[in-house]
XYZ file of C-alpha atoms in Angstrom:
651
model
C 0.092 0.058 -0.108
C 1.711 3.177 -1.234
C 0.767 6.277 0.857
C -0.452 9.310 -1.199
C 2.149 12.291 -1.376
C 1.568 14.764 1.183
C 1.811 18.193 -0.548
C 4.345 20.620 0.880
C 3.184 24.144 1.065
C 4.726 27.478 0.471
C 4.189 30.932 1.803
C 3.806 33.828 -0.967
C 6.619 36.472 -1.117
C 4.551 39.198 0.305
C 3.928 37.216 3.686
C 5.936 38.998 6.556
C 4.227 36.945 9.308
C 3.609 33.195 8.750
C 0.860 32.200 11.312
C -0.422 28.736 10.787
C -0.865 25.644 8.568
C -4.074 23.705 9.147
C -4.587 20.334 7.725
C -8.052 19.012 7.488
C -8.690 15.489 7.076
C -12.055 13.958 5.968
C -13.121 12.428 9.219
C -16.351 11.385 7.733
C -19.005 12.559 10.269
C -16.440 13.554 12.786
C -13.558 15.832 13.293
C -9.834 15.214 12.491
C -7.570 18.304 12.135
C -3.793 18.946 12.265
C -2.881 22.419 13.466
C 0.697 23.736 12.977
C 1.105 26.997 14.653
C 3.811 29.438 14.056
C 4.369 30.999 17.527
C 7.337 33.367 16.688
C 7.895 36.461 14.270
C 10.572 35.947 11.669
C 14.123 37.088 12.567
C 16.095 38.300 9.653
C 13.615 36.722 7.266
C 14.037 33.352 8.650
C 12.194 31.129 11.218
C 13.520 31.193 14.725
C 14.397 27.869 16.510
C 11.065 26.523 18.049
C 8.715 28.443 16.038
C 6.396 25.695 15.100
C 3.929 23.479 17.240
C 2.070 20.765 15.980
C -1.218 19.814 17.543
C -3.503 17.077 16.479
C -7.234 17.649 17.502
C -9.325 14.748 17.324
C -8.977 11.559 15.344
C -12.287 10.875 13.574
C -14.788 8.219 13.984
C -13.635 4.266 14.130
C -16.350 3.581 11.434
C -18.445 1.312 13.637
C -19.476 -1.510 11.351
C -17.462 -0.208 8.494
C -13.918 -0.434 9.839
C -12.497 0.703 6.606
C -13.510 4.410 7.195
C -11.580 4.294 10.580
C -8.572 2.692 8.965
C -8.456 5.226 6.136
C -8.363 8.118 8.520
C -5.920 6.545 10.702
C -3.591 5.820 7.703
C -4.137 9.529 6.572
C -3.330 11.192 10.154
C -0.289 8.998 10.345
C 0.954 9.783 6.780
C 0.364 13.564 7.450
C 2.048 13.758 10.846
C 5.005 11.887 9.543
C 5.512 13.518 6.220
C 3.989 17.145 6.306
C 6.756 19.625 6.819
C 6.280 23.158 8.114
C 5.812 25.536 5.114
C 8.695 26.950 3.234
C 9.258 30.746 3.082
C 9.610 32.153 -0.337
C 13.252 33.228 0.408
C 13.991 29.498 1.458
C 15.451 26.944 -1.200
C 13.901 23.822 0.678
C 11.473 22.974 3.141
C 12.221 22.478 6.663
C 11.829 19.371 9.130
C 8.607 17.537 9.800
C 7.727 18.684 13.450
C 6.912 16.119 15.963
C 3.415 16.117 17.527
C 3.509 18.018 20.677
C -0.052 17.321 21.682
C -2.835 14.902 20.612
C -5.917 16.463 21.929
C -9.271 14.604 22.262
C -11.878 17.318 22.753
C -14.604 15.044 24.263
C -15.220 11.165 24.378
C -17.524 10.820 21.336
C -16.628 8.188 18.800
C -16.556 10.656 15.874
C -13.722 12.450 17.713
C -11.833 9.548 19.714
C -12.584 6.839 17.393
C -9.056 6.385 15.965
C -6.953 7.581 18.884
C -5.823 4.419 20.275
C -5.042 3.058 16.798
C -3.177 6.269 15.965
C -0.949 6.200 19.241
C -0.264 2.411 18.582
C 0.944 2.943 14.931
C 2.899 6.000 15.699
C 4.526 4.459 18.742
C 5.465 1.248 17.044
C 6.541 2.626 13.899
C 7.257 6.382 13.943
C 8.030 7.009 17.626
C 10.291 10.088 17.043
C 7.147 12.044 15.823
C 5.212 11.550 18.878
C 7.618 10.685 21.928
C 6.848 12.671 24.928
C 3.725 14.141 23.449
C 0.919 15.246 25.810
C -2.041 13.269 25.400
C -5.309 15.330 26.466
C -8.437 13.382 27.054
C -11.063 12.476 29.702
C -9.921 9.576 31.626
C -12.370 7.072 32.766
C -11.738 5.367 35.943
C -12.045 1.495 36.252
C -15.368 0.621 37.799
C -13.809 -1.117 40.868
C -10.641 -0.916 42.949
C -9.336 -3.730 44.640
C -8.322 -2.735 48.294
C -5.402 -4.183 50.147
C -5.111 -4.333 54.068
C -1.891 -3.150 55.430
C -0.823 -4.774 58.699
C 0.812 -2.511 61.115
C 3.495 -3.689 63.767
C 2.648 -5.197 67.188
C 2.827 -3.110 70.139
C 3.408 -4.659 73.338
C 2.979 -3.674 77.003
C 4.064 -6.019 79.962
C 1.210 -6.341 82.466
C 1.641 -8.918 85.220
C 3.942 -11.029 83.409
C 1.466 -11.254 80.373
C 1.766 -9.142 77.234
C -0.980 -6.816 76.218
C -0.702 -6.327 72.547
C -2.325 -4.214 69.803
C -2.209 -4.274 66.266
C -3.675 -1.698 63.611
C -4.885 -2.741 60.156
C -5.549 -0.252 57.530
C -7.271 -0.184 54.118
C -5.455 0.808 51.193
C -6.550 1.779 47.513
C -4.882 3.123 44.569
C -4.236 6.898 44.623
C -4.653 7.223 40.970
C -8.071 5.503 40.772
C -9.286 7.603 43.709
C -8.026 10.821 42.131
C -9.951 10.098 39.008
C -13.135 9.428 40.723
C -12.853 12.706 42.638
C -12.355 14.390 39.225
C -15.465 12.643 37.912
C -17.435 14.112 40.955
C -17.728 10.911 43.170
C -16.944 10.736 46.818
C -14.755 7.780 47.688
C -14.485 6.328 51.131
C -12.467 3.404 52.294
C -13.041 1.433 55.460
C -11.431 -1.412 57.383
C -13.323 -3.492 59.960
C -13.713 -7.058 61.103
C -16.514 -9.491 59.922
C -19.487 -9.682 62.520
C -18.544 -13.238 63.384
C -15.047 -12.220 64.296
C -16.356 -9.249 66.609
C -18.441 -11.685 68.351
C -15.718 -14.366 68.691
C -13.330 -11.919 70.144
C -15.534 -10.442 72.533
C -15.585 -14.006 74.422
C -13.681 -13.447 77.849
C -11.757 -16.736 77.063
C -10.109 -15.231 74.179
C -8.850 -12.200 76.076
C -9.227 -9.857 73.179
C -11.292 -6.865 71.940
C -11.705 -4.427 68.936
C -11.229 -0.637 69.597
C -14.602 1.224 70.375
C -14.983 2.690 67.132
C -14.939 -0.544 65.188
C -17.296 -1.905 67.875
C -19.643 0.635 67.808
C -19.926 0.844 63.781
C -18.362 -1.586 61.412
C -17.086 0.834 58.523
C -16.382 3.994 60.617
C -12.772 4.396 59.788
C -10.082 3.205 57.208
C -8.426 1.497 59.837
C -9.158 -0.606 62.898
C -7.084 -1.868 65.853
C -7.310 -5.043 67.813
C -6.196 -5.255 71.445
C -5.370 -8.959 73.087
C -3.431 -10.631 75.787
C -0.871 -13.089 74.393
C -1.232 -16.278 76.384
C 1.331 -18.088 74.572
C 4.550 -17.799 72.954
C 3.064 -17.382 69.474
C -0.670 -17.289 69.941
C -1.977 -17.099 66.274
C -4.675 -14.718 65.605
C -7.799 -16.218 63.858
C -10.363 -13.521 62.636
C -11.627 -12.053 59.512
C -11.181 -8.353 58.157
C -12.869 -6.532 55.409
C -11.750 -3.900 53.486
C -14.626 -1.958 51.831
C -14.799 0.989 49.330
C -18.046 2.966 48.813
C -18.659 5.597 46.196
C -21.342 8.182 46.801
C -22.799 11.010 44.790
C -22.287 14.330 46.631
C -25.817 15.476 46.486
C -27.135 12.631 48.629
C -27.205 8.762 49.233
C -28.442 8.091 45.929
C -25.819 5.870 44.567
C -23.109 3.727 46.053
C -20.880 0.853 45.195
C -18.912 -1.253 47.577
C -15.993 -3.466 47.048
C -15.111 -5.724 49.833
C -12.181 -7.988 50.704
C -11.760 -10.334 53.634
C -8.814 -11.941 54.957
C -8.079 -14.635 57.352
C -4.809 -14.245 59.455
C -1.448 -14.129 57.777
C -1.130 -17.680 56.567
C -4.298 -18.490 54.910
C -5.939 -15.708 52.999
C -9.791 -16.046 51.999
C -10.762 -13.450 49.409
C -14.360 -12.770 48.460
C -15.239 -9.605 46.273
C -18.480 -8.118 46.600
C -17.688 -6.562 43.147
C -20.627 -4.051 43.075
C -23.415 -3.210 45.277
C -25.430 -0.563 43.306
C -27.909 0.887 45.527
C -30.672 3.228 45.001
C -31.849 5.888 47.110
C -32.983 5.908 50.703
C -36.218 4.098 49.722
C -34.245 1.378 48.427
C -36.209 1.131 45.226
C -33.871 -1.356 43.834
C -30.384 -2.476 43.911
C -27.930 -4.613 42.131
C -25.874 -7.027 44.025
C -23.499 -9.606 42.777
C -20.948 -11.762 44.726
C -17.914 -13.016 42.665
C -15.538 -15.398 44.476
C -12.239 -14.777 42.699
C -9.333 -17.210 42.486
C -5.844 -15.923 42.180
C -6.030 -16.404 38.410
C -9.148 -14.542 38.124
C -8.054 -11.516 40.108
C -7.405 -9.749 36.833
C -10.144 -10.950 34.795
C -13.764 -9.944 36.094
C -15.635 -11.116 32.973
C -16.938 -14.285 34.452
C -20.474 -15.733 34.901
C -22.345 -13.771 37.339
C -25.688 -13.859 39.273
C -27.836 -10.647 40.050
C -30.449 -9.945 42.481
C -32.578 -6.896 43.311
C -34.311 -5.905 46.558
C -37.726 -6.179 45.081
C -37.170 -10.078 44.872
C -36.862 -10.301 40.887
C -34.524 -12.754 39.764
C -32.953 -12.370 36.231
C -30.156 -14.126 34.241
C -27.690 -11.759 32.840
C -28.759 -9.487 29.979
C -32.454 -9.333 30.636
C -34.527 -6.434 31.348
C -35.637 -5.145 34.620
C -38.835 -3.482 35.265
C -38.785 0.119 36.005
C -37.361 3.512 34.714
C -33.772 4.432 33.692
C -30.574 3.931 35.772
C -28.415 6.471 33.888
C -29.605 10.131 34.109
C -32.903 9.262 35.893
C -30.974 7.632 38.691
C -30.231 11.178 39.921
C -33.849 11.964 39.804
C -34.998 9.054 42.152
C -36.860 7.022 39.596
C -36.878 3.213 39.493
C -34.224 1.154 37.833
C -33.997 -0.120 34.172
C -31.529 -1.916 32.276
C -32.276 -1.314 28.496
C -31.234 -3.617 25.688
C -31.712 -0.972 22.932
C -28.706 -0.919 20.451
C -26.897 2.251 20.451
C -23.365 1.063 19.398
C -21.671 4.454 18.995
C -22.139 5.428 22.619
C -20.765 2.146 23.864
C -17.856 2.412 21.487
C -17.023 5.977 22.709
C -16.491 4.816 26.336
C -14.696 1.649 25.379
C -12.233 3.843 23.255
C -11.394 6.340 26.259
C -10.537 3.106 28.153
C -8.813 1.754 25.201
C -6.673 4.918 24.809
C -5.695 5.192 28.432
C -4.616 1.493 28.343
C -2.653 2.037 25.213
C -0.685 5.026 26.693
C 0.212 2.913 29.514
C 1.275 0.051 27.356
C 3.536 2.212 25.210
C 5.148 4.004 28.161
C 5.799 0.896 30.086
C 7.212 -1.174 27.046
C 11.055 -0.857 27.529
C 11.611 -1.161 23.792
C 9.339 1.872 23.229
C 9.271 4.073 26.229
C 7.168 6.684 24.550
C 7.031 8.928 27.472
C 3.471 10.132 26.686
C 2.004 12.513 29.011
C -1.681 12.056 29.779
C -3.600 15.172 30.909
C -7.310 15.853 31.872
C -8.672 19.265 31.392
C -11.610 20.400 33.395
C -12.557 22.920 35.941
C -12.468 25.523 33.326
C -8.785 24.962 33.196
C -6.828 27.251 30.895
C -3.397 25.389 29.959
C -0.661 27.002 28.000
C 2.160 25.077 26.332
C 5.526 25.712 28.081
C 7.769 27.865 25.745
C 11.494 27.483 25.535
C 13.276 29.992 27.860
C 14.831 32.055 24.962
C 11.662 32.492 23.119
C 10.641 36.151 22.476
C 7.985 37.512 24.867
C 5.510 38.263 21.931
C 5.509 34.552 20.900
C 1.999 33.107 20.085
C -0.097 31.394 22.737
C -2.051 28.265 22.580
C -4.922 28.582 25.111
C -6.861 25.402 25.728
C -9.947 25.794 27.877
C -11.370 22.858 29.808
C -15.117 22.342 30.553
C -16.271 23.675 33.750
C -16.369 21.443 36.865
C -20.124 20.951 36.658
C -20.290 19.949 32.960
C -17.139 17.665 33.245
C -18.604 15.840 36.340
C -22.205 15.573 34.926
C -20.658 13.909 31.869
C -18.339 11.551 33.965
C -21.138 10.628 36.261
C -23.266 9.734 33.448
C -20.524 7.656 31.805
C -19.822 5.906 35.152
C -23.383 5.157 36.142
C -24.163 3.475 32.817
C -21.039 1.606 32.954
C -22.035 0.146 36.254
C -25.719 -0.477 34.993
C -24.116 -2.472 31.948
C -21.770 -4.400 34.199
C -24.530 -5.348 36.300
C -26.094 -7.443 33.693
C -22.899 -8.674 32.334
C -23.116 -6.444 29.377
C -20.328 -3.910 29.969
C -18.209 -4.890 26.809
C -21.087 -5.924 24.685
C -21.444 -3.515 21.749
C -25.337 -4.354 21.432
C -26.074 -3.101 24.829
C -27.573 0.253 25.599
C -25.275 3.046 27.066
C -27.749 5.799 27.774
C -25.182 8.470 28.236
C -26.706 11.787 27.083
C -25.027 13.063 23.909
C -25.477 16.504 24.722
C -23.792 16.207 28.228
C -20.719 14.801 26.372
C -20.784 17.489 23.566
C -21.084 20.255 26.136
C -17.936 18.979 27.947
C -15.668 19.735 24.884
C -12.415 21.477 25.390
C -12.027 24.769 23.243
C -8.756 25.865 22.116
C -7.600 29.281 21.119
C -4.444 30.028 19.093
C -3.208 33.631 19.191
C -0.422 35.767 18.048
C 0.134 39.415 19.267
C 3.400 40.888 17.708
C 3.194 44.557 18.715
C 6.702 45.349 17.548
C 6.261 44.188 13.891
C 5.683 46.583 11.394
C 2.893 46.558 10.845
C 1.527 44.831 14.162
C 0.423 41.450 13.599
C -2.836 40.247 15.354
C -4.154 36.521 14.670
C -6.501 34.403 16.473
C -8.044 30.782 15.564
C -10.590 28.961 17.558
C -11.360 25.141 17.646
C -14.522 24.268 19.420
C -14.900 20.492 19.218
C -18.586 19.690 19.737
C -19.472 22.402 22.034
C -22.592 24.248 21.086
C -23.739 27.615 22.334
C -27.396 26.979 23.411
C -26.798 24.984 26.223
C -23.062 25.513 27.232
C -22.629 29.211 26.193
C -19.423 29.466 24.425
C -19.920 32.991 24.711
C -19.651 33.109 28.365
C -16.638 30.948 28.117
C -14.982 33.441 25.596
C -15.946 36.413 27.667
C -14.552 34.871 30.890
C -11.364 34.091 28.907
C -11.036 37.736 27.505
C -13.671 39.927 29.383
C -12.425 43.111 27.611
C -14.173 41.823 24.429
C -16.583 44.803 23.445
C -19.941 44.574 21.417
C -20.388 43.369 18.736
C -18.412 40.518 20.035
C -15.105 38.509 19.071
C -13.709 38.864 15.610
C -11.507 35.963 14.779
C -9.460 35.085 11.819
C -10.236 31.405 11.763
C -13.226 29.399 13.214
C -13.682 25.608 13.194
C -17.320 25.854 13.634
C -19.169 23.952 16.720
C -20.762 20.714 16.536
C -20.222 19.918 12.791
C -22.632 23.003 11.906
C -25.510 21.670 13.754
C -28.486 23.994 14.341
C -27.876 23.955 18.144
C -25.915 27.017 17.780
C -27.456 28.692 14.941
C -30.355 30.302 16.674
C -28.300 31.350 19.723
C -26.679 34.264 18.318
C -23.299 32.795 18.791
C -22.399 33.524 14.992
C -23.262 37.432 15.492
C -21.148 37.276 18.540
C -18.103 35.187 17.278
C -17.369 36.145 13.670
C -14.436 35.045 11.393
C -12.952 35.599 7.993
C -12.258 31.908 7.312
C -14.541 28.878 8.494
C -13.791 25.230 8.809
C -16.479 22.863 8.463
C -15.784 19.144 9.822
C -18.610 16.829 9.194
C -20.736 14.744 6.784
C -24.489 15.286 6.367
C -24.846 11.572 4.772
C -26.318 10.397 7.966
C -29.414 10.881 10.062
C -27.940 14.128 11.908
C -27.327 15.880 8.497
C -24.815 18.428 9.641
C -23.985 21.068 8.718
C -27.473 22.510 8.587
C -28.961 25.156 6.092
C -29.685 27.382 9.176
C -26.050 27.283 10.427
C -24.730 28.451 7.030
C -27.078 31.159 6.893
C -26.283 32.302 10.241
C -22.747 32.410 9.389
C -23.182 34.105 5.909
C -25.564 36.646 7.410
C -22.457 38.369 8.987
C -20.908 38.767 5.620
C -23.511 41.177 4.354
C -21.917 44.113 2.664
C -18.725 43.241 3.830
C -15.365 41.617 2.671
C -12.610 40.012 4.399
C -9.180 42.030 4.876
C -7.583 43.027 1.867
C -10.976 43.080 0.034
C -10.842 39.330 -0.012
C -14.057 37.127 0.098
C -15.000 35.307 3.194
C -14.189 31.616 2.830
C -15.616 28.238 4.186
C -13.510 25.065 3.888
C -15.714 21.730 3.915
C -14.044 18.540 4.900
C -16.523 16.549 3.247
C -15.900 15.467 -0.340
C -19.407 15.334 -1.099
C -20.446 18.644 0.725
C -22.384 19.877 -2.234
C -24.277 16.596 -2.952
C -27.517 15.581 -1.543
C -27.682 12.198 0.103
C -30.226 9.259 0.241
C -29.542 6.153 1.961
C -29.895 2.713 0.432
C -32.193 -0.182 1.376
C -35.951 -0.120 1.864
C -36.387 2.349 4.579
C -34.540 5.172 2.679
C -33.573 8.386 4.586
C -32.260 11.508 2.927
C -30.440 14.514 3.985
C -29.800 17.623 1.745
C -26.739 19.318 1.126
C -26.470 22.760 3.067
C -23.853 24.002 0.745
C -25.786 23.054 -2.244
C -28.917 24.715 -0.829
C -26.983 27.890 0.097
C -25.501 28.271 -3.500
C -29.086 27.950 -4.834
C -30.714 30.317 -2.469
C -31.465 33.672 -4.157
C -30.680 35.819 -1.122
C -27.691 34.014 0.447
C -25.673 32.666 -2.568
C -22.408 34.408 -3.297
C -22.888 37.806 -4.883
C -21.696 41.479 -4.408
C -23.839 41.665 -1.298
C -22.546 38.206 0.119
C -18.905 37.957 -0.756
C -17.848 34.503 0.040
C -16.425 31.325 -1.494
C -16.780 27.612 -0.303
C -14.459 24.924 -0.964
C -14.584 21.267 -0.252
C -11.805 18.462 -0.336
C -11.166 16.579 -3.569
C -11.988 12.765 -3.410
C -8.928 10.569 -2.583
C -8.319 8.067 -5.300
C -6.542 5.719 -3.020
C -9.465 4.083 -0.921
C -7.150 3.184 1.718
C -6.747 6.775 2.631
C -9.082 9.702 3.347
C -8.906 12.846 1.572
C -6.951 15.768 3.167
C -5.743 19.331 2.282
C -3.760 22.157 3.886
C -4.724 25.652 4.280
C -1.982 28.587 5.171
C -2.690 31.556 7.015
C -0.260 34.660 7.180
C -0.292 38.325 7.287
C 0.914 40.282 4.348
C 2.942 43.644 4.330
C -0.394 45.475 4.537
C -1.325 43.669 7.814
C -4.066 41.787 6.065
C -4.799 38.003 6.623
C -3.990 36.177 3.500
C -5.187 32.600 2.968
C -3.749 30.063 0.508
C -4.615 26.558 0.077
C -3.216 23.495 -1.797
C -5.193 23.599 -5.245
C -4.579 19.967 -5.674
C -6.540 19.062 -2.559
C -9.323 21.509 -2.575
C -11.964 22.403 -5.117
C -14.411 25.404 -5.322
C -18.076 24.888 -5.062
C -20.192 26.754 -7.420
């Protein structure tokens, strides 16, 4: 399989400030973009060291039942990030080096954004390590459902009393710090307890045994993460025979609506008996229903929880794994106090999305731990409205460009993670956690609203003329519910009416109508728009209403330098209506085609704009892709150029 040639780009001779190279990959219905950002002004007509930084934003869908789609996107992304060099200046005789990937950013855990991330990391680390080593991988990290506690045995403390030794020993339950941290980030409260089994308490209360547990343990089993036993050692090596339980409980902060418990019991130091109560998923205080499964694990099964299970609920119903329970929904309705449901409706993409997050985290660990690879990838979770900026080299100019990545608010991130985790617990309760035909009722809007948003900026005030540049990538965030405008205002409170003027905008949520009616495109305007998505599905994005909302802001205006405004579409069929095959045919019209045919909004002297789409890739093992260059000319105007071998104008 011969990879298509990656077209190398050059800036025109009138460009005094190279700014960015954006390579758009046809990610089917999803996003997949490679952003090369020039952070430094030219020095003596040449690039400074460390000028360029490469960020991969999303990896497109895995393709679901059509794996060839995901493979083609992955092949193209690998080809681009290992062969595309940063653009050549007109004064240079040759192109520079291919920059390594500084960051792989997954804006949110939807299949059409994270679908190929694990496959991409695997291919790059195994075959092209130098182009990704030490890269930051930013994504939401889903904790394991369960954490196995261990019991740490403290030293024996002794006091001599009437020739007898009064002894004490403290036992403490320990859990993995990383798991606890991820659960806290997801908005759960985690508590761990250590206490003796009830029969042990009774046994050691007998006066003939001369032993007793500390007061807290006696009063309430599960009060602390540790417990202490006091006893009189009658013989030289009197063995202790009792059972301890380490228990983990996970709660929602807004009440006792949800909890799981994982328990481990131990019998003295010699013989260890382990029983895992792998999940006790309980409803609210009225105990409308609960799932309870007991899984005895052998040593070989400790790392494999995918074994035959039985399930009971408080109401007395008994079901084999995978059958329906009567009631309402466990997912979001769990928080509302409704009864429990386990649905078997097929929604594969949502299940895939969660599995892909887990797969990506596992792949990162694998590539970092493999001594033959040692990728040194750096996983990162962005939330709490976190604004992160890449660390610049010490000698870089103070006027260097900045890349601001804004994480979702704590509330949005935790809502998303709670929905994901609650539904994973529900699926696991019926033995269908890894079953792609099972329903995962994670609310799509919650995930989309939790997208990270990235702003690229340059402010070169000492340049002549001064250089100002801004480029915004939005993931699937949409304004109607998550208010991108509020996010941008909080990031830049000095923005005045009518709003924010950008140079480049990757439009939100594939151009869905979620944002079209909110006034977002009146507030947030740009000279160049990038549209990632494919209307050949039931979603049908982008929508005509969105394109009209964008074009409305062009009325009677031109982009800097009297240029037209421009829209670039990742979809090679952006100007073709779509109808599905089969008996139950569905259709979706092309928003671009409709706009071109609209007497009011079509390109004209009143609405000065152009629309371009990617050309079809002849090699079906690869997806279409094309680069766009942005720079400022000697008049200080934004100048946009593109690879004419990859882009075609729609008329």
